Structure formats: C-alpha cells, structure tokens
C-alpha cells in the first residue's frame, strides 16, 4: 500500500499569519506553532437557523424584479387607501404573487443550504490518519478532517481524497513521484 506523508496547512488570512516551524530530526518531525490558527472545519453553507429569514430577504430584495413589484404594490396600496389617485387594481394581487414567488425562492435556498450543510458534515467527518509522537517512531491515530490542525503530520494512502491545504513531504510512489487528480477543482481528469 503506497502512501505519502503530508503536513496540514490550514488556509488563513494575512492578519492571522504566525510563525510556524517544522523541526526535522532523525526520529521524525515536530511542529511548533505560535499564535492561533483557524480550525480546519469546512463551512460552505450561507445560513444559520437564526439568520435565514433576514439574510434571505436581504438577498431577495437585491433583485431588481422583486424591488420593482414591491414598489408597484406599495403604490397600488396607496391608490386604494388614499385619495391621491384612483387605484382600480387591488394591491394584494400583485403583493400576493410577489410573496408567493419570494417564498418559493426562499424554500429552494433553504433546501440548497441544507444539502450544503450535509456535504460539509460529510467532509468534516471524514477520517484522517495523524502521526503522533513522530520523534519517537510515530503512532497512527484516526481523527476527523475537522480536527486536523496546522503542523499535523498526516498519512494519506493511495487513491484517498484529501483537501488541497496539505503539502506532501514523502511519497512511496514510482520513483518517489506523487500524482494528484484535480478533477474536483477544475474538471480536468489528467494527473498532475
């Protein structure tokens, strides 16, 4: 079973950049980090339970068509209730249709977001093999990708998927070469 060892590099912003050193010695590698790095948890969903309604309304009211029909509905309501002008069409017909379309769009956005959350949970729950006590021969410990931290030494075996934020240190492939498929990123199926 071929595999290679990698070091996890969690992406971080320039403001959070800290010194990090890897000390290689005869027995292995020790990672020393200073400062706090963000977690390796993947979150692609937009909404939380408490911000779905306001955030979704905010997004929908940035669409010209929704704002246009909301303004038309307000003008039609003013025509019904004030003597400014005579309104012949009731505002609830336009406003009701607008609310129905916005509700359908909101339900679709919620469904998509729930699917993204499920995919995030699957990725975050995928097991990773971390090498612990590398300076003393090393032992494999299974953990989740969400628990991987900067400087962790990982064992990734042949044909395993892994995130793009790792750096291969050693490979047991033919001639020490490591080939990576980027089909998930760019759709190209040739190995690089």
PDB file of C-alpha atoms in Angstrom:
ATOM      1  CA  UNK A   1       0.000   0.000   0.000  1.00  0.00           C
ATOM      2  CA  UNK A   2       1.651   3.125  -1.226  1.00  0.00           C
ATOM      3  CA  UNK A   3       1.113   6.392   0.533  1.00  0.00           C
ATOM      4  CA  UNK A   4       2.760   9.632   1.399  1.00  0.00           C
ATOM      5  CA  UNK A   5       3.073  11.811   4.438  1.00  0.00           C
ATOM      6  CA  UNK A   6       1.802  15.357   4.380  1.00  0.00           C
ATOM      7  CA  UNK A   7       1.712  18.339   6.665  1.00  0.00           C
ATOM      8  CA  UNK A   8      -1.591  20.133   7.036  1.00  0.00           C
ATOM      9  CA  UNK A   9      -1.557  23.822   6.204  1.00  0.00           C
ATOM     10  CA  UNK A  10      -4.895  25.325   7.135  1.00  0.00           C
ATOM     11  CA  UNK A  11      -5.634  28.363   4.948  1.00  0.00           C
ATOM     12  CA  UNK A  12      -5.562  31.595   6.890  1.00  0.00           C
ATOM     13  CA  UNK A  13      -5.714  35.303   6.233  1.00  0.00           C
ATOM     14  CA  UNK A  14      -2.626  37.517   6.273  1.00  0.00           C
ATOM     15  CA  UNK A  15      -3.733  39.196   9.504  1.00  0.00           C
ATOM     16  CA  UNK A  16      -3.641  35.826  11.292  1.00  0.00           C
ATOM     17  CA  UNK A  17      -0.269  34.743   9.914  1.00  0.00           C
ATOM     18  CA  UNK A  18       2.017  33.459  12.643  1.00  0.00           C
ATOM     19  CA  UNK A  19       5.461  31.894  12.744  1.00  0.00           C
ATOM     20  CA  UNK A  20       5.498  28.174  12.209  1.00  0.00           C
ATOM     21  CA  UNK A  21       8.457  25.878  12.172  1.00  0.00           C
ATOM     22  CA  UNK A  22       8.895  22.217  11.410  1.00  0.00           C
ATOM     23  CA  UNK A  23      11.903  20.634  13.025  1.00  0.00           C
ATOM     24  CA  UNK A  24      13.140  17.549  11.174  1.00  0.00           C
ATOM     25  CA  UNK A  25      15.400  15.219  13.037  1.00  0.00           C
ATOM     26  CA  UNK A  26      16.453  11.619  12.801  1.00  0.00           C
ATOM     27  CA  UNK A  27      13.295  10.363  14.524  1.00  0.00           C
ATOM     28  CA  UNK A  28      10.731  12.419  12.609  1.00  0.00           C
ATOM     29  CA  UNK A  29       9.254  15.865  12.641  1.00  0.00           C
ATOM     30  CA  UNK A  30       7.939  18.121  15.403  1.00  0.00           C
ATOM     31  CA  UNK A  31       5.620  21.003  14.594  1.00  0.00           C
ATOM     32  CA  UNK A  32       5.861  24.162  16.637  1.00  0.00           C
ATOM     33  CA  UNK A  33       3.368  26.920  16.088  1.00  0.00           C
ATOM     34  CA  UNK A  34       2.940  30.245  17.749  1.00  0.00           C
ATOM     35  CA  UNK A  35      -0.378  32.000  17.808  1.00  0.00           C
ATOM     36  CA  UNK A  36      -3.818  30.752  16.963  1.00  0.00           C
ATOM     37  CA  UNK A  37      -4.806  29.322  13.613  1.00  0.00           C
ATOM     38  CA  UNK A  38      -8.371  28.869  12.390  1.00  0.00           C
ATOM     39  CA  UNK A  39      -9.901  25.417  12.550  1.00  0.00           C
ATOM     40  CA  UNK A  40      -9.896  23.061   9.580  1.00  0.00           C
ATOM     41  CA  UNK A  41     -13.696  22.841   9.560  1.00  0.00           C
ATOM     42  CA  UNK A  42     -15.304  23.284   6.139  1.00  0.00           C
ATOM     43  CA  UNK A  43     -18.383  25.526   6.075  1.00  0.00           C
ATOM     44  CA  UNK A  44     -19.938  26.311   2.706  1.00  0.00           C
ATOM     45  CA  UNK A  45     -23.487  26.925   3.912  1.00  0.00           C
ATOM     46  CA  UNK A  46     -24.785  30.501   3.983  1.00  0.00           C
ATOM     47  CA  UNK A  47     -27.415  30.394   6.679  1.00  0.00           C
ATOM     48  CA  UNK A  48     -27.858  29.529  10.344  1.00  0.00           C
ATOM     49  CA  UNK A  49     -31.242  28.897  11.955  1.00  0.00           C
ATOM     50  CA  UNK A  50     -31.314  32.411  13.419  1.00  0.00           C
ATOM     51  CA  UNK A  51     -30.364  34.396  10.312  1.00  0.00           C
ATOM     52  CA  UNK A  52     -32.195  32.618   7.493  1.00  0.00           C
ATOM     53  CA  UNK A  53     -35.201  34.959   7.219  1.00  0.00           C
ATOM     54  CA  UNK A  54     -33.362  38.311   7.405  1.00  0.00           C
ATOM     55  CA  UNK A  55     -30.444  37.182   5.235  1.00  0.00           C
ATOM     56  CA  UNK A  56     -32.710  35.624   2.613  1.00  0.00           C
ATOM     57  CA  UNK A  57     -34.932  38.715   2.494  1.00  0.00           C
ATOM     58  CA  UNK A  58     -31.819  40.874   2.141  1.00  0.00           C
ATOM     59  CA  UNK A  59     -30.625  38.751  -0.798  1.00  0.00           C
ATOM     60  CA  UNK A  60     -34.031  38.696  -2.482  1.00  0.00           C
ATOM     61  CA  UNK A  61     -34.517  42.446  -2.154  1.00  0.00           C
ATOM     62  CA  UNK A  62     -31.282  42.931  -4.092  1.00  0.00           C
ATOM     63  CA  UNK A  63     -33.041  41.571  -7.178  1.00  0.00           C
ATOM     64  CA  UNK A  64     -34.456  44.327  -9.340  1.00  0.00           C
ATOM     65  CA  UNK A  65     -37.675  42.457 -10.186  1.00  0.00           C
ATOM     66  CA  UNK A  66     -38.576  41.906  -6.525  1.00  0.00           C
ATOM     67  CA  UNK A  67     -37.956  45.555  -5.622  1.00  0.00           C
ATOM     68  CA  UNK A  68     -39.929  46.729  -8.657  1.00  0.00           C
ATOM     69  CA  UNK A  69     -43.013  44.671  -7.793  1.00  0.00           C
ATOM     70  CA  UNK A  70     -42.756  45.658  -4.115  1.00  0.00           C
ATOM     71  CA  UNK A  71     -42.769  49.339  -5.137  1.00  0.00           C
ATOM     72  CA  UNK A  72     -45.704  48.740  -7.510  1.00  0.00           C
ATOM     73  CA  UNK A  73     -47.601  47.002  -4.684  1.00  0.00           C
ATOM     74  CA  UNK A  74     -46.990  49.954  -2.345  1.00  0.00           C
ATOM     75  CA  UNK A  75     -48.180  52.420  -4.982  1.00  0.00           C
ATOM     76  CA  UNK A  76     -51.260  50.269  -5.636  1.00  0.00           C
ATOM     77  CA  UNK A  77     -51.986  50.154  -1.884  1.00  0.00           C
ATOM     78  CA  UNK A  78     -51.715  53.948  -1.677  1.00  0.00           C
ATOM     79  CA  UNK A  79     -54.207  54.191  -4.581  1.00  0.00           C
ATOM     80  CA  UNK A  80     -56.662  52.019  -2.622  1.00  0.00           C
ATOM     81  CA  UNK A  81     -56.396  53.720   0.761  1.00  0.00           C
ATOM     82  CA  UNK A  82     -55.721  57.393  -0.003  1.00  0.00           C
ATOM     83  CA  UNK A  83     -57.409  59.967  -2.208  1.00  0.00           C
ATOM     84  CA  UNK A  84     -54.121  60.693  -4.069  1.00  0.00           C
ATOM     85  CA  UNK A  85     -55.263  58.761  -7.135  1.00  0.00           C
ATOM     86  CA  UNK A  86     -57.822  56.172  -8.068  1.00  0.00           C
ATOM     87  CA  UNK A  87     -56.499  52.627  -7.950  1.00  0.00           C
ATOM     88  CA  UNK A  88     -58.520  50.118  -9.931  1.00  0.00           C
ATOM     89  CA  UNK A  89     -56.457  47.005  -9.192  1.00  0.00           C
ATOM     90  CA  UNK A  90     -56.134  45.716  -5.651  1.00  0.00           C
ATOM     91  CA  UNK A  91     -52.606  45.675  -4.218  1.00  0.00           C
ATOM     92  CA  UNK A  92     -52.972  42.198  -2.690  1.00  0.00           C
ATOM     93  CA  UNK A  93     -52.976  40.592  -6.147  1.00  0.00           C
ATOM     94  CA  UNK A  94     -49.502  41.876  -7.016  1.00  0.00           C
ATOM     95  CA  UNK A  95     -48.162  41.649  -3.461  1.00  0.00           C
ATOM     96  CA  UNK A  96     -49.571  38.132  -3.033  1.00  0.00           C
ATOM     97  CA  UNK A  97     -47.891  36.937  -6.216  1.00  0.00           C
ATOM     98  CA  UNK A  98     -44.621  38.581  -5.147  1.00  0.00           C
ATOM     99  CA  UNK A  99     -44.796  36.922  -1.711  1.00  0.00           C
ATOM    100  CA  UNK A 100     -45.529  33.536  -3.296  1.00  0.00           C
ATOM    101  CA  UNK A 101     -42.522  33.813  -5.647  1.00  0.00           C
ATOM    102  CA  UNK A 102     -40.250  35.007  -2.837  1.00  0.00           C
ATOM    103  CA  UNK A 103     -41.455  32.133  -0.635  1.00  0.00           C
ATOM    104  CA  UNK A 104     -40.707  29.565  -3.340  1.00  0.00           C
ATOM    105  CA  UNK A 105     -37.248  31.088  -3.812  1.00  0.00           C
ATOM    106  CA  UNK A 106     -36.674  31.001  -0.035  1.00  0.00           C
ATOM    107  CA  UNK A 107     -37.687  27.323   0.192  1.00  0.00           C
ATOM    108  CA  UNK A 108     -35.313  26.470  -2.667  1.00  0.00           C
ATOM    109  CA  UNK A 109     -32.485  28.416  -0.965  1.00  0.00           C
ATOM    110  CA  UNK A 110     -33.181  26.592   2.316  1.00  0.00           C
ATOM    111  CA  UNK A 111     -33.140  23.203   0.558  1.00  0.00           C
ATOM    112  CA  UNK A 112     -29.836  24.009  -1.177  1.00  0.00           C
ATOM    113  CA  UNK A 113     -28.327  25.228   2.078  1.00  0.00           C
ATOM    114  CA  UNK A 114     -29.388  22.076   3.935  1.00  0.00           C
ATOM    115  CA  UNK A 115     -27.716  19.992   1.211  1.00  0.00           C
ATOM    116  CA  UNK A 116     -24.537  22.083   1.595  1.00  0.00           C
ATOM    117  CA  UNK A 117     -24.627  21.548   5.371  1.00  0.00           C
ATOM    118  CA  UNK A 118     -24.955  17.784   4.874  1.00  0.00           C
ATOM    119  CA  UNK A 119     -21.996  17.798   2.447  1.00  0.00           C
ATOM    120  CA  UNK A 120     -19.973  19.869   4.939  1.00  0.00           C
ATOM    121  CA  UNK A 121     -20.752  17.402   7.728  1.00  0.00           C
ATOM    122  CA  UNK A 122     -19.675  14.506   5.497  1.00  0.00           C
ATOM    123  CA  UNK A 123     -16.365  16.170   4.630  1.00  0.00           C
ATOM    124  CA  UNK A 124     -15.688  17.302   8.200  1.00  0.00           C
ATOM    125  CA  UNK A 125     -16.462  13.808   9.499  1.00  0.00           C
ATOM    126  CA  UNK A 126     -14.158  12.006   7.043  1.00  0.00           C
ATOM    127  CA  UNK A 127     -11.360  10.220   8.873  1.00  0.00           C
ATOM    128  CA  UNK A 128      -7.744  11.265   8.582  1.00  0.00           C
ATOM    129  CA  UNK A 129      -4.701   9.400   9.856  1.00  0.00           C
ATOM    130  CA  UNK A 130      -2.490  11.631  12.006  1.00  0.00           C
ATOM    131  CA  UNK A 131       1.004  10.542  13.002  1.00  0.00           C
ATOM    132  CA  UNK A 132       1.553  11.325  16.694  1.00  0.00           C
ATOM    133  CA  UNK A 133       4.873  11.277  18.554  1.00  0.00           C
ATOM    134  CA  UNK A 134       6.790  11.455  15.283  1.00  0.00           C
ATOM    135  CA  UNK A 135      10.093  11.930  17.129  1.00  0.00           C
ATOM    136  CA  UNK A 136       9.568   8.589  18.964  1.00  0.00           C
ATOM    137  CA  UNK A 137       8.784   6.408  15.973  1.00  0.00           C
ATOM    138  CA  UNK A 138       5.238   7.654  15.453  1.00  0.00           C
ATOM    139  CA  UNK A 139       1.853   6.093  16.010  1.00  0.00           C
ATOM    140  CA  UNK A 140      -1.192   6.393  13.765  1.00  0.00           C
ATOM    141  CA  UNK A 141      -4.258   7.988  15.272  1.00  0.00           C
ATOM    142  CA  UNK A 142      -7.531   8.316  13.389  1.00  0.00           C
ATOM    143  CA  UNK A 143      -9.292  11.643  13.675  1.00  0.00           C
ATOM    144  CA  UNK A 144     -11.665  13.709  11.552  1.00  0.00           C
ATOM    145  CA  UNK A 145     -10.587  16.276   8.958  1.00  0.00           C
ATOM    146  CA  UNK A 146     -12.249  18.954  11.083  1.00  0.00           C
ATOM    147  CA  UNK A 147      -9.853  18.078  13.935  1.00  0.00           C
ATOM    148  CA  UNK A 148      -6.678  18.326  11.843  1.00  0.00           C
ATOM    149  CA  UNK A 149      -4.513  21.261  12.934  1.00  0.00           C
ATOM    150  CA  UNK A 150      -1.639  23.199  11.391  1.00  0.00           C
ATOM    151  CA  UNK A 151       1.552  21.186  11.636  1.00  0.00           C
ATOM    152  CA  UNK A 152      -0.130  17.782  11.943  1.00  0.00           C
ATOM    153  CA  UNK A 153       1.646  15.045  10.038  1.00  0.00           C
ATOM    154  CA  UNK A 154      -0.857  13.008   8.048  1.00  0.00           C
ATOM    155  CA  UNK A 155      -0.616   9.626   6.382  1.00  0.00           C
ATOM    156  CA  UNK A 156      -2.540   9.597   3.123  1.00  0.00           C
ATOM    157  CA  UNK A 157      -2.709   6.293   1.305  1.00  0.00           C
ATOM    158  CA  UNK A 158      -3.078   5.563  -2.383  1.00  0.00           C
ATOM    159  CA  UNK A 159      -6.303   6.779  -4.040  1.00  0.00           C
ATOM    160  CA  UNK A 160      -7.510   8.637  -0.916  1.00  0.00           C
ATOM    161  CA  UNK A 161      -9.071  12.047  -1.324  1.00  0.00           C
ATOM    162  CA  UNK A 162      -7.709  14.886   0.748  1.00  0.00           C
ATOM    163  CA  UNK A 163      -8.077  18.670   0.898  1.00  0.00           C
ATOM    164  CA  UNK A 164      -5.826  20.964  -1.091  1.00  0.00           C
ATOM    165  CA  UNK A 165      -4.295  22.526   2.032  1.00  0.00           C
ATOM    166  CA  UNK A 166      -1.674  19.830   2.621  1.00  0.00           C
ATOM    167  CA  UNK A 167       1.931  19.655   1.451  1.00  0.00           C
ATOM    168  CA  UNK A 168       3.385  16.245   0.514  1.00  0.00           C
ATOM    169  CA  UNK A 169       6.651  15.557   2.311  1.00  0.00           C
ATOM    170  CA  UNK A 170       7.334  11.985   1.210  1.00  0.00           C
ATOM    171  CA  UNK A 171       5.826   9.654  -1.357  1.00  0.00           C
ATOM    172  CA  UNK A 172       6.235   5.915  -1.868  1.00  0.00           C
ATOM    173  CA  UNK A 173       5.043   6.076  -5.481  1.00  0.00           C
ATOM    174  CA  UNK A 174       7.104   5.100  -8.521  1.00  0.00           C
ATOM    175  CA  UNK A 175      10.390   6.950  -8.270  1.00  0.00           C
ATOM    176  CA  UNK A 176       9.059   8.978  -5.328  1.00  0.00           C
ATOM    177  CA  UNK A 177       6.583  10.781  -7.583  1.00  0.00           C
ATOM    178  CA  UNK A 178       3.221  11.936  -6.319  1.00  0.00           C
ATOM    179  CA  UNK A 179       0.417  12.393  -8.846  1.00  0.00           C
ATOM    180  CA  UNK A 180      -2.645  14.423  -7.961  1.00  0.00           C
ATOM    181  CA  UNK A 181      -6.016  14.483  -9.712  1.00  0.00           C
ATOM    182  CA  UNK A 182      -7.642  17.917  -9.674  1.00  0.00           C
ATOM    183  CA  UNK A 183     -10.943  16.760 -11.200  1.00  0.00           C
ATOM    184  CA  UNK A 184     -12.929  18.064  -8.201  1.00  0.00           C
ATOM    185  CA  UNK A 185     -11.407  21.515  -8.606  1.00  0.00           C
ATOM    186  CA  UNK A 186     -11.186  22.167 -12.322  1.00  0.00           C
ATOM    187  CA  UNK A 187     -12.760  19.163 -14.031  1.00  0.00           C
ATOM    188  CA  UNK A 188      -9.503  18.035 -15.638  1.00  0.00           C
ATOM    189  CA  UNK A 189      -9.031  14.296 -15.250  1.00  0.00           C
ATOM    190  CA  UNK A 190      -5.347  14.027 -16.145  1.00  0.00           C
ATOM    191  CA  UNK A 191      -2.914  13.539 -13.275  1.00  0.00           C
ATOM    192  CA  UNK A 192      -0.558  16.346 -12.391  1.00  0.00           C
TER     193      UNK A 192
END
